[in-house]
Amino acid sequence: MAVKKSGAGRGDLSVGALLGWASRRLSRARLHYGHGTDNPRDDAAALVFHALGLAHDSAPQCYRLPVSARRAARARALVERRISERVPSAYLTGVSWFAGHEFRVTRDVLVPRSPIAELCLAGFAPWIEPSRVRRVLDIGTGSGCIAIATAYSLPTARVDATDISPRALAVARGNVRRHRLSRRVRVRQADVYVGLGARRYDIVVSNPPYVSSSEMRRLPREHGAEPSSGLRAAHRGLAVIERIMAGARRHLAPGGILVVEAGGTAARVRRRYPGLPFTWLEFEHGGDGVFLLHAADLPD
């Protein structure tokens, strides 16, 4: 490893030099990005800063700080694991960010990355008046990131965060506790709407599984570290979306909205429901394949 020595006079590496090495190493490895970071530099920063115990908002002031040989070795080990195992950096650090909030993640949940984060930050405006939202349902909550981000932006709302996976629910509960939102975010096991009774919500939001079996085989290796149950869906990726659509009208309050990420199955969704007035949302920070429907436009 050829890196520039810091000016600390102790022979230590600097944070900036270590970060530069990690970025170059990842660039040469031709990895896939998109699990919370979208380029080698940001991925390197996630790994190096975690290994050194540095806050990300300490950059760039911290770049001149010296790094001991022990801590540098820890950072190098994480970088090498990222390359050899093709594991998203969030699984190596156990931390990911969504809508400006930090979340703990394990391989029991997908790495948070949905463009729905922008909707959460906006309180789902202008599609619904934030002040009138009282109840929200997050289907397939995983880490709990959408439910928790929604609770921050809608401080008078109560959120049901549901998932079918007990292990995912354990991760979500831990994140809810860490964010001190247990009074307003309820984590519970449910299979889409099964287990919720007749509850109605002002917002039903979901980033469900929507990858077909054939598409799963073509995904980059990094996706193999994620739980396949959070990615793969039968019926060419439509199975879970169809169930969400089928029960949405019964579980939405008057004036409510349904928001679902369909990703690469967006065209299939349009063909499956040709008469519905979908709004396909656009996002300032990238991402697509998310549709919105109003309760009144949904079939009974």
PDB file of C-alpha atoms in Angstrom:
ATOM      1  CA  MET A   1       0.000   0.000   0.000  1.00  0.00           C
ATOM      2  CA  ALA A   2       1.611   3.237  -1.149  1.00  0.00           C
ATOM      3  CA  VAL A   3       0.202   6.209   0.730  1.00  0.00           C
ATOM      4  CA  LYS A   4       1.507   9.605   1.666  1.00  0.00           C
ATOM      5  CA  LYS A   5       2.720  10.064   5.232  1.00  0.00           C
ATOM      6  CA  SER A   6       1.020  12.634   7.381  1.00  0.00           C
ATOM      7  CA  GLY A   7       2.864  15.620   8.686  1.00  0.00           C
ATOM      8  CA  ALA A   8       2.408  14.505  12.266  1.00  0.00           C
ATOM      9  CA  GLY A   9       6.043  13.492  12.573  1.00  0.00           C
ATOM     10  CA  ARG A  10       5.218  10.051  14.009  1.00  0.00           C
ATOM     11  CA  GLY A  11       5.270   8.054  10.779  1.00  0.00           C
ATOM     12  CA  ASP A  12       1.504   7.637  10.895  1.00  0.00           C
ATOM     13  CA  LEU A  13      -0.698   7.806   7.819  1.00  0.00           C
ATOM     14  CA  SER A  14      -3.145  10.634   7.440  1.00  0.00           C
ATOM     15  CA  VAL A  15      -6.892  10.121   7.151  1.00  0.00           C
ATOM     16  CA  GLY A  16      -6.847  11.753   3.724  1.00  0.00           C
ATOM     17  CA  ALA A  17      -4.051   9.506   2.445  1.00  0.00           C
ATOM     18  CA  LEU A  18      -5.802   6.391   3.696  1.00  0.00           C
ATOM     19  CA  LEU A  19      -9.058   7.521   2.117  1.00  0.00           C
ATOM     20  CA  GLY A  20      -7.298   8.197  -1.184  1.00  0.00           C
ATOM     21  CA  TRP A  21      -5.764   4.726  -1.179  1.00  0.00           C
ATOM     22  CA  ALA A  22      -9.094   3.079  -0.385  1.00  0.00           C
ATOM     23  CA  SER A  23     -10.859   5.009  -3.139  1.00  0.00           C
ATOM     24  CA  ARG A  24      -8.275   3.988  -5.726  1.00  0.00           C
ATOM     25  CA  ARG A  25      -8.327   0.384  -4.562  1.00  0.00           C
ATOM     26  CA  LEU A  26     -12.098   0.176  -4.887  1.00  0.00           C
ATOM     27  CA  SER A  27     -12.062   1.920  -8.277  1.00  0.00           C
ATOM     28  CA  ARG A  28      -9.652  -0.646  -9.713  1.00  0.00           C
ATOM     29  CA  ALA A  29     -11.783  -3.518  -8.386  1.00  0.00           C
ATOM     30  CA  ARG A  30     -14.758  -2.585 -10.593  1.00  0.00           C
ATOM     31  CA  LEU A  31     -17.375  -3.179  -7.942  1.00  0.00           C
ATOM     32  CA  HIS A  32     -21.106  -2.522  -8.098  1.00  0.00           C
ATOM     33  CA  TYR A  33     -22.436   0.457  -6.144  1.00  0.00           C
ATOM     34  CA  GLY A  34     -25.968   1.492  -5.286  1.00  0.00           C
ATOM     35  CA  HIS A  35     -26.384   0.205  -1.726  1.00  0.00           C
ATOM     36  CA  GLY A  36     -26.311   3.563   0.000  1.00  0.00           C
ATOM     37  CA  THR A  37     -23.339   4.838  -2.014  1.00  0.00           C
ATOM     38  CA  ASP A  38     -23.009   5.228  -5.768  1.00  0.00           C
ATOM     39  CA  ASN A  39     -19.272   5.662  -6.312  1.00  0.00           C
ATOM     40  CA  PRO A  40     -15.903   4.363  -5.008  1.00  0.00           C
ATOM     41  CA  ARG A  41     -15.041   7.552  -3.106  1.00  0.00           C
ATOM     42  CA  ASP A  42     -18.190   7.501  -0.987  1.00  0.00           C
ATOM     43  CA  ASP A  43     -17.876   3.761  -0.432  1.00  0.00           C
ATOM     44  CA  ALA A  44     -14.280   4.242   0.688  1.00  0.00           C
ATOM     45  CA  ALA A  45     -15.356   7.016   3.065  1.00  0.00           C
ATOM     46  CA  ALA A  46     -18.023   4.780   4.616  1.00  0.00           C
ATOM     47  CA  LEU A  47     -15.471   2.048   5.298  1.00  0.00           C
ATOM     48  CA  VAL A  48     -12.539   4.227   6.393  1.00  0.00           C
ATOM     49  CA  PHE A  49     -14.532   6.540   8.641  1.00  0.00           C
ATOM     50  CA  HIS A  50     -16.212   3.558  10.298  1.00  0.00           C
ATOM     51  CA  ALA A  51     -12.895   1.817  10.919  1.00  0.00           C
ATOM     52  CA  LEU A  52     -11.397   5.006  12.393  1.00  0.00           C
ATOM     53  CA  GLY A  53     -14.472   5.916  14.436  1.00  0.00           C
ATOM     54  CA  LEU A  54     -14.832   9.287  12.711  1.00  0.00           C
ATOM     55  CA  ALA A  55     -18.061  11.184  12.110  1.00  0.00           C
ATOM     56  CA  HIS A  56     -18.717  11.930   8.449  1.00  0.00           C
ATOM     57  CA  ASP A  57     -19.412  15.586   9.203  1.00  0.00           C
ATOM     58  CA  SER A  58     -15.810  15.908  10.421  1.00  0.00           C
ATOM     59  CA  ALA A  59     -14.623  15.919   6.788  1.00  0.00           C
ATOM     60  CA  PRO A  60     -12.595  17.537   5.317  1.00  0.00           C
ATOM     61  CA  GLN A  61     -11.102  18.974   8.523  1.00  0.00           C
ATOM     62  CA  CYS A  62     -10.100  15.513   9.711  1.00  0.00           C
ATOM     63  CA  TYR A  63      -8.131  14.610   6.564  1.00  0.00           C
ATOM     64  CA  ARG A  64      -4.835  15.791   8.093  1.00  0.00           C
ATOM     65  CA  LEU A  65      -5.253  13.753  11.261  1.00  0.00           C
ATOM     66  CA  PRO A  66      -2.768  10.903  11.766  1.00  0.00           C
ATOM     67  CA  VAL A  67      -3.915   7.285  11.743  1.00  0.00           C
ATOM     68  CA  SER A  68      -2.173   4.636  13.809  1.00  0.00           C
ATOM     69  CA  ALA A  69      -0.949   1.450  12.165  1.00  0.00           C
ATOM     70  CA  ARG A  70      -3.548  -0.563  14.056  1.00  0.00           C
ATOM     71  CA  ARG A  71      -6.473   1.554  12.875  1.00  0.00           C
ATOM     72  CA  ALA A  72      -5.107   1.707   9.337  1.00  0.00           C
ATOM     73  CA  ALA A  73      -4.937  -2.086   9.281  1.00  0.00           C
ATOM     74  CA  ARG A  74      -8.563  -2.242  10.371  1.00  0.00           C
ATOM     75  CA  ALA A  75      -9.599   0.067   7.539  1.00  0.00           C
ATOM     76  CA  ARG A  76      -7.543  -1.869   4.979  1.00  0.00           C
ATOM     77  CA  ALA A  77      -9.173  -5.113   6.110  1.00  0.00           C
ATOM     78  CA  LEU A  78     -12.643  -3.702   5.525  1.00  0.00           C
ATOM     79  CA  VAL A  79     -11.674  -2.489   2.051  1.00  0.00           C
ATOM     80  CA  GLU A  80     -10.244  -5.879   1.139  1.00  0.00           C
ATOM     81  CA  ARG A  81     -13.386  -7.626   2.379  1.00  0.00           C
ATOM     82  CA  ARG A  82     -15.516  -5.289   0.286  1.00  0.00           C
ATOM     83  CA  ILE A  83     -13.523  -6.402  -2.756  1.00  0.00           C
ATOM     84  CA  SER A  84     -13.103 -10.104  -2.088  1.00  0.00           C
ATOM     85  CA  GLU A  85     -16.597 -10.796  -0.784  1.00  0.00           C
ATOM     86  CA  ARG A  86     -18.495  -8.303  -2.979  1.00  0.00           C
ATOM     87  CA  VAL A  87     -20.533  -7.328   0.083  1.00  0.00           C
ATOM     88  CA  PRO A  88     -22.173  -3.881   0.262  1.00  0.00           C
ATOM     89  CA  SER A  89     -20.236  -1.605   2.599  1.00  0.00           C
ATOM     90  CA  ALA A  90     -23.292  -1.134   4.822  1.00  0.00           C
ATOM     91  CA  TYR A  91     -23.140  -4.808   5.822  1.00  0.00           C
ATOM     92  CA  LEU A  92     -19.468  -4.463   6.724  1.00  0.00           C
ATOM     93  CA  THR A  93     -20.030  -1.385   8.873  1.00  0.00           C
ATOM     94  CA  GLY A  94     -23.503  -2.319  10.125  1.00  0.00           C
ATOM     95  CA  VAL A  95     -24.659   1.222   9.396  1.00  0.00           C
ATOM     96  CA  SER A  96     -26.575   2.918   6.604  1.00  0.00           C
ATOM     97  CA  TRP A  97     -28.214   6.301   6.091  1.00  0.00           C
ATOM     98  CA  PHE A  98     -31.710   7.094   4.853  1.00  0.00           C
ATOM     99  CA  ALA A  99     -33.448  10.479   4.667  1.00  0.00           C
ATOM    100  CA  GLY A 100     -30.647  11.958   6.756  1.00  0.00           C
ATOM    101  CA  HIS A 101     -30.977   9.412   9.580  1.00  0.00           C
ATOM    102  CA  GLU A 102     -28.616   6.641  10.637  1.00  0.00           C
ATOM    103  CA  PHE A 103     -29.852   3.046  10.719  1.00  0.00           C
ATOM    104  CA  ARG A 104     -28.335  -0.197  11.895  1.00  0.00           C
ATOM    105  CA  VAL A 105     -28.489  -2.907   9.247  1.00  0.00           C
ATOM    106  CA  THR A 106     -27.701  -6.605   9.072  1.00  0.00           C
ATOM    107  CA  ARG A 107     -27.987  -9.120   6.253  1.00  0.00           C
ATOM    108  CA  ASP A 108     -31.519  -9.804   7.470  1.00  0.00           C
ATOM    109  CA  VAL A 109     -32.714  -6.593   5.784  1.00  0.00           C
ATOM    110  CA  LEU A 110     -32.121  -4.763   2.539  1.00  0.00           C
ATOM    111  CA  VAL A 111     -29.706  -1.857   2.592  1.00  0.00           C
ATOM    112  CA  PRO A 112     -31.870   1.325   2.670  1.00  0.00           C
ATOM    113  CA  ARG A 113     -31.756   3.133  -0.670  1.00  0.00           C
ATOM    114  CA  SER A 114     -35.304   3.831  -1.872  1.00  0.00           C
ATOM    115  CA  PRO A 115     -36.029   7.203  -3.507  1.00  0.00           C
ATOM    116  CA  ILE A 116     -39.099   7.240  -1.270  1.00  0.00           C
ATOM    117  CA  ALA A 117     -36.730   8.972   1.177  1.00  0.00           C
ATOM    118  CA  GLU A 118     -37.488  12.255  -0.607  1.00  0.00           C
ATOM    119  CA  LEU A 119     -41.210  11.777  -0.034  1.00  0.00           C
ATOM    120  CA  CYS A 120     -40.594  11.046   3.633  1.00  0.00           C
ATOM    121  CA  LEU A 121     -38.585  14.246   4.027  1.00  0.00           C
ATOM    122  CA  ALA A 122     -41.404  16.228   2.415  1.00  0.00           C
ATOM    123  CA  GLY A 123     -44.056  14.665   4.640  1.00  0.00           C
ATOM    124  CA  PHE A 124     -45.549  13.210   1.440  1.00  0.00           C
ATOM    125  CA  ALA A 125     -46.518  16.719   0.317  1.00  0.00           C
ATOM    126  CA  PRO A 126     -47.878  17.902  -2.053  1.00  0.00           C
ATOM    127  CA  TRP A 127     -49.784  14.635  -2.511  1.00  0.00           C
ATOM    128  CA  ILE A 128     -51.409  14.820   0.897  1.00  0.00           C
ATOM    129  CA  GLU A 129     -51.578  17.562   3.518  1.00  0.00           C
ATOM    130  CA  PRO A 130     -49.036  16.494   6.166  1.00  0.00           C
ATOM    131  CA  SER A 131     -51.000  18.013   9.060  1.00  0.00           C
ATOM    132  CA  ARG A 132     -53.998  15.761   8.389  1.00  0.00           C
ATOM    133  CA  VAL A 133     -52.045  12.499   8.406  1.00  0.00           C
ATOM    134  CA  ARG A 134     -52.839  10.457  11.498  1.00  0.00           C
ATOM    135  CA  ARG A 135     -52.002   6.880  10.536  1.00  0.00           C
ATOM    136  CA  VAL A 136     -49.391   5.430   8.161  1.00  0.00           C
ATOM    137  CA  LEU A 137     -48.731   1.832   7.120  1.00  0.00           C
ATOM    138  CA  ASP A 138     -45.281   0.773   5.895  1.00  0.00           C
ATOM    139  CA  ILE A 139     -45.527  -2.666   4.260  1.00  0.00           C
ATOM    140  CA  GLY A 140     -42.280  -4.650   4.199  1.00  0.00           C
ATOM    141  CA  THR A 141     -40.495  -2.332   6.588  1.00  0.00           C
ATOM    142  CA  GLY A 142     -37.153  -4.198   6.678  1.00  0.00           C
ATOM    143  CA  SER A 143     -34.820  -2.008   8.731  1.00  0.00           C
ATOM    144  CA  GLY A 144     -37.718   0.328   9.541  1.00  0.00           C
ATOM    145  CA  CYS A 145     -36.114   3.176   7.605  1.00  0.00           C
ATOM    146  CA  ILE A 146     -39.252   4.377   5.757  1.00  0.00           C
ATOM    147  CA  ALA A 147     -41.434   4.091   8.859  1.00  0.00           C
ATOM    148  CA  ILE A 148     -38.951   5.964  11.043  1.00  0.00           C
ATOM    149  CA  ALA A 149     -38.233   8.689   8.469  1.00  0.00           C
ATOM    150  CA  THR A 150     -41.980   9.146   8.049  1.00  0.00           C
ATOM    151  CA  ALA A 151     -42.472   9.495  11.798  1.00  0.00           C
ATOM    152  CA  TYR A 152     -39.832  12.227  11.931  1.00  0.00           C
ATOM    153  CA  SER A 153     -41.509  14.206   9.145  1.00  0.00           C
ATOM    154  CA  LEU A 154     -45.069  13.638  10.397  1.00  0.00           C
ATOM    155  CA  PRO A 155     -44.780  14.257  14.143  1.00  0.00           C
ATOM    156  CA  THR A 156     -48.513  13.818  14.824  1.00  0.00           C
ATOM    157  CA  ALA A 157     -48.813  10.521  12.943  1.00  0.00           C
ATOM    158  CA  ARG A 158     -48.622   6.959  14.205  1.00  0.00           C
ATOM    159  CA  VAL A 159     -46.902   4.449  11.960  1.00  0.00           C
ATOM    160  CA  ASP A 160     -47.400   0.701  11.677  1.00  0.00           C
ATOM    161  CA  ALA A 161     -44.155  -0.870  10.419  1.00  0.00           C
ATOM    162  CA  THR A 162     -44.872  -4.398   9.216  1.00  0.00           C
ATOM    163  CA  ASP A 163     -42.883  -7.277   7.816  1.00  0.00           C
ATOM    164  CA  ILE A 164     -43.294 -11.010   7.424  1.00  0.00           C
ATOM    165  CA  SER A 165     -39.728 -11.766   8.555  1.00  0.00           C
ATOM    166  CA  PRO A 166     -39.125 -12.104  12.320  1.00  0.00           C
ATOM    167  CA  ARG A 167     -35.432 -11.304  11.816  1.00  0.00           C
ATOM    168  CA  ALA A 168     -36.219  -8.136   9.893  1.00  0.00           C
ATOM    169  CA  LEU A 169     -38.684  -7.127  12.593  1.00  0.00           C
ATOM    170  CA  ALA A 170     -35.939  -7.493  15.209  1.00  0.00           C
ATOM    171  CA  VAL A 171     -33.721  -5.104  13.240  1.00  0.00           C
ATOM    172  CA  ALA A 172     -36.597  -2.646  12.827  1.00  0.00           C
ATOM    173  CA  ARG A 173     -37.432  -2.737  16.542  1.00  0.00           C
ATOM    174  CA  GLY A 174     -33.819  -1.995  17.380  1.00  0.00           C
ATOM    175  CA  ASN A 175     -33.814   1.020  15.086  1.00  0.00           C
ATOM    176  CA  VAL A 176     -37.115   2.287  16.480  1.00  0.00           C
ATOM    177  CA  ARG A 177     -35.668   2.090  19.998  1.00  0.00           C
ATOM    178  CA  ARG A 178     -32.471   3.857  18.963  1.00  0.00           C
ATOM    179  CA  HIS A 179     -34.507   6.681  17.460  1.00  0.00           C
ATOM    180  CA  ARG A 180     -36.751   6.801  20.550  1.00  0.00           C
ATOM    181  CA  LEU A 181     -39.923   6.499  18.506  1.00  0.00           C
ATOM    182  CA  SER A 182     -41.497   3.479  20.187  1.00  0.00           C
ATOM    183  CA  ARG A 183     -44.563   5.473  21.202  1.00  0.00           C
ATOM    184  CA  ARG A 184     -45.431   6.342  17.621  1.00  0.00           C
ATOM    185  CA  VAL A 185     -43.899   3.582  15.486  1.00  0.00           C
ATOM    186  CA  ARG A 186     -45.355   0.146  16.120  1.00  0.00           C
ATOM    187  CA  VAL A 187     -43.395  -2.766  14.649  1.00  0.00           C
ATOM    188  CA  ARG A 188     -45.561  -5.799  14.015  1.00  0.00           C
ATOM    189  CA  GLN A 189     -45.619  -8.974  11.962  1.00  0.00           C
ATOM    190  CA  ALA A 190     -48.036  -8.978   9.038  1.00  0.00           C
ATOM    191  CA  ASP A 191     -48.205 -10.449   5.548  1.00  0.00           C
ATOM    192  CA  VAL A 192     -49.184  -7.408   3.461  1.00  0.00           C
ATOM    193  CA  TYR A 193     -52.621  -6.729   5.040  1.00  0.00           C
ATOM    194  CA  VAL A 194     -53.072 -10.101   6.753  1.00  0.00           C
ATOM    195  CA  GLY A 195     -52.798  -9.461  10.463  1.00  0.00           C
ATOM    196  CA  LEU A 196     -53.961  -5.852  10.367  1.00  0.00           C
ATOM    197  CA  GLY A 197     -57.701  -6.424  10.685  1.00  0.00           C
ATOM    198  CA  ALA A 198     -59.834  -3.604   9.321  1.00  0.00           C
ATOM    199  CA  ARG A 199     -57.415  -0.772  10.094  1.00  0.00           C
ATOM    200  CA  ARG A 200     -57.414   2.186   7.718  1.00  0.00           C
ATOM    201  CA  TYR A 201     -54.548   4.564   7.008  1.00  0.00           C
ATOM    202  CA  ASP A 202     -54.018   7.976   5.472  1.00  0.00           C
ATOM    203  CA  ILE A 203     -50.872   6.679   3.764  1.00  0.00           C
ATOM    204  CA  VAL A 204     -49.958   3.166   2.721  1.00  0.00           C
ATOM    205  CA  VAL A 205     -46.343   3.059   1.554  1.00  0.00           C
ATOM    206  CA  SER A 206     -44.215   0.136   0.470  1.00  0.00           C
ATOM    207  CA  ASN A 207     -40.908  -0.821  -1.097  1.00  0.00           C
ATOM    208  CA  PRO A 208     -41.882  -4.456  -1.696  1.00  0.00           C
ATOM    209  CA  PRO A 209     -40.066  -7.302  -3.431  1.00  0.00           C
ATOM    210  CA  TYR A 210     -40.407  -6.782  -7.188  1.00  0.00           C
ATOM    211  CA  VAL A 211     -37.514  -8.562  -8.901  1.00  0.00           C
ATOM    212  CA  SER A 212     -38.433 -11.530 -11.089  1.00  0.00           C
ATOM    213  CA  SER A 213     -36.576 -14.842 -10.843  1.00  0.00           C
ATOM    214  CA  SER A 214     -34.901 -14.306 -14.217  1.00  0.00           C
ATOM    215  CA  GLU A 215     -33.796 -10.811 -13.236  1.00  0.00           C
ATOM    216  CA  MET A 216     -32.410 -12.085  -9.928  1.00  0.00           C
ATOM    217  CA  ARG A 217     -29.916 -14.224 -11.824  1.00  0.00           C
ATOM    218  CA  ARG A 218     -28.587 -11.140 -13.624  1.00  0.00           C
ATOM    219  CA  LEU A 219     -28.125  -8.911 -10.570  1.00  0.00           C
ATOM    220  CA  PRO A 220     -24.589  -7.904  -9.528  1.00  0.00           C
ATOM    221  CA  ARG A 221     -22.968 -10.089  -6.880  1.00  0.00           C
ATOM    222  CA  GLU A 222     -23.506  -7.486  -4.160  1.00  0.00           C
ATOM    223  CA  HIS A 223     -27.236  -8.211  -4.225  1.00  0.00           C
ATOM    224  CA  GLY A 224     -26.504 -11.801  -3.258  1.00  0.00           C
ATOM    225  CA  ALA A 225     -25.645 -10.607   0.252  1.00  0.00           C
ATOM    226  CA  GLU A 226     -29.181  -9.294   0.719  1.00  0.00           C
ATOM    227  CA  PRO A 227     -32.161 -11.443   1.791  1.00  0.00           C
ATOM    228  CA  SER A 228     -33.720 -12.761  -1.411  1.00  0.00           C
ATOM    229  CA  SER A 229     -37.160 -12.521   0.193  1.00  0.00           C
ATOM    230  CA  GLY A 230     -36.797  -8.749   0.136  1.00  0.00           C
ATOM    231  CA  LEU A 231     -35.992  -8.716  -3.576  1.00  0.00           C
ATOM    232  CA  ARG A 232     -37.629 -11.624  -5.413  1.00  0.00           C
ATOM    233  CA  ALA A 233     -41.339 -11.816  -6.212  1.00  0.00           C
ATOM    234  CA  ALA A 234     -43.276 -14.366  -8.251  1.00  0.00           C
ATOM    235  CA  HIS A 235     -45.490 -13.543 -11.224  1.00  0.00           C
ATOM    236  CA  ARG A 236     -42.585 -11.789 -12.992  1.00  0.00           C
ATOM    237  CA  GLY A 237     -42.036  -9.540 -10.008  1.00  0.00           C
ATOM    238  CA  LEU A 238     -45.682  -8.538  -9.535  1.00  0.00           C
ATOM    239  CA  ALA A 239     -46.929 -10.975  -6.869  1.00  0.00           C
ATOM    240  CA  VAL A 240     -46.588  -8.709  -3.823  1.00  0.00           C
ATOM    241  CA  ILE A 241     -47.548  -5.535  -5.684  1.00  0.00           C
ATOM    242  CA  GLU A 242     -50.751  -7.233  -6.842  1.00  0.00           C
ATOM    243  CA  ARG A 243     -51.641  -8.081  -3.238  1.00  0.00           C
ATOM    244  CA  ILE A 244     -50.936  -4.518  -2.127  1.00  0.00           C
ATOM    245  CA  MET A 245     -53.157  -3.185  -4.898  1.00  0.00           C
ATOM    246  CA  ALA A 246     -55.954  -5.658  -4.167  1.00  0.00           C
ATOM    247  CA  GLY A 247     -56.400  -4.538  -0.566  1.00  0.00           C
ATOM    248  CA  ALA A 248     -55.394  -0.890  -0.745  1.00  0.00           C
ATOM    249  CA  ARG A 249     -58.877   0.571  -1.148  1.00  0.00           C
ATOM    250  CA  ARG A 250     -60.146  -1.287   1.935  1.00  0.00           C
ATOM    251  CA  HIS A 251     -57.222  -0.093   4.059  1.00  0.00           C
ATOM    252  CA  LEU A 252     -57.012   3.535   2.945  1.00  0.00           C
ATOM    253  CA  ALA A 253     -59.004   6.263   4.651  1.00  0.00           C
ATOM    254  CA  PRO A 254     -60.967   8.684   2.446  1.00  0.00           C
ATOM    255  CA  GLY A 255     -58.480  11.040   0.817  1.00  0.00           C
ATOM    256  CA  GLY A 256     -55.624   8.655   1.505  1.00  0.00           C
ATOM    257  CA  ILE A 257     -52.765   7.778  -0.835  1.00  0.00           C
ATOM    258  CA  LEU A 258     -50.916   4.624  -1.858  1.00  0.00           C
ATOM    259  CA  VAL A 259     -47.190   4.906  -2.626  1.00  0.00           C
ATOM    260  CA  VAL A 260     -45.323   1.863  -3.963  1.00  0.00           C
ATOM    261  CA  GLU A 261     -41.852   1.377  -5.392  1.00  0.00           C
ATOM    262  CA  ALA A 262     -42.058  -0.923  -8.433  1.00  0.00           C
ATOM    263  CA  GLY A 263     -38.545  -0.373  -9.766  1.00  0.00           C
ATOM    264  CA  GLY A 264     -37.831  -2.297 -12.940  1.00  0.00           C
ATOM    265  CA  THR A 265     -41.342  -3.774 -13.013  1.00  0.00           C
ATOM    266  CA  ALA A 266     -42.933  -0.368 -13.650  1.00  0.00           C
ATOM    267  CA  ALA A 267     -43.821  -1.193 -17.257  1.00  0.00           C
ATOM    268  CA  ARG A 268     -45.413  -4.471 -16.158  1.00  0.00           C
ATOM    269  CA  VAL A 269     -47.449  -2.619 -13.530  1.00  0.00           C
ATOM    270  CA  ARG A 270     -48.787  -0.253 -16.175  1.00  0.00           C
ATOM    271  CA  ARG A 271     -49.746  -3.158 -18.430  1.00  0.00           C
ATOM    272  CA  ARG A 272     -51.326  -5.043 -15.522  1.00  0.00           C
ATOM    273  CA  TYR A 273     -53.537  -2.079 -14.568  1.00  0.00           C
ATOM    274  CA  PRO A 274     -54.154  -0.184 -17.816  1.00  0.00           C
ATOM    275  CA  GLY A 275     -57.134   1.792 -16.564  1.00  0.00           C
ATOM    276  CA  LEU A 276     -55.633   3.251 -13.398  1.00  0.00           C
ATOM    277  CA  PRO A 277     -54.432   6.889 -13.297  1.00  0.00           C
ATOM    278  CA  PHE A 278     -50.938   6.239 -11.942  1.00  0.00           C
ATOM    279  CA  THR A 279     -48.733   9.149 -11.003  1.00  0.00           C
ATOM    280  CA  TRP A 280     -45.117   8.095 -11.573  1.00  0.00           C
ATOM    281  CA  LEU A 281     -43.058  10.257  -9.276  1.00  0.00           C
ATOM    282  CA  GLU A 282     -39.877  12.095 -10.185  1.00  0.00           C
ATOM    283  CA  PHE A 283     -37.114  12.657  -7.659  1.00  0.00           C
ATOM    284  CA  GLU A 284     -34.569  15.429  -7.357  1.00  0.00           C
ATOM    285  CA  HIS A 285     -31.796  13.077  -6.263  1.00  0.00           C
ATOM    286  CA  GLY A 286     -32.469  10.296  -8.748  1.00  0.00           C
ATOM    287  CA  GLY A 287     -34.482   7.119  -8.721  1.00  0.00           C
ATOM    288  CA  ASP A 288     -37.676   6.152 -10.470  1.00  0.00           C
ATOM    289  CA  GLY A 289     -40.293   3.421 -10.645  1.00  0.00           C
ATOM    290  CA  VAL A 290     -42.373   4.753  -7.735  1.00  0.00           C
ATOM    291  CA  PHE A 291     -46.086   5.221  -8.296  1.00  0.00           C
ATOM    292  CA  LEU A 292     -48.787   7.012  -6.376  1.00  0.00           C
ATOM    293  CA  LEU A 293     -52.541   6.454  -6.433  1.00  0.00           C
ATOM    294  CA  HIS A 294     -55.324   8.190  -4.554  1.00  0.00           C
ATOM    295  CA  ALA A 295     -57.807   6.086  -2.618  1.00  0.00           C
ATOM    296  CA  ALA A 296     -60.713   7.192  -4.798  1.00  0.00           C
ATOM    297  CA  ASP A 297     -58.931   5.923  -7.928  1.00  0.00           C
ATOM    298  CA  LEU A 298     -58.354   2.407  -6.627  1.00  0.00           C
ATOM    299  CA  PRO A 299     -60.652  -0.509  -7.448  1.00  0.00           C
ATOM    300  CA  ASP A 300     -62.871  -1.873  -4.670  1.00  0.00           C
TER     301      ASP A 300
END
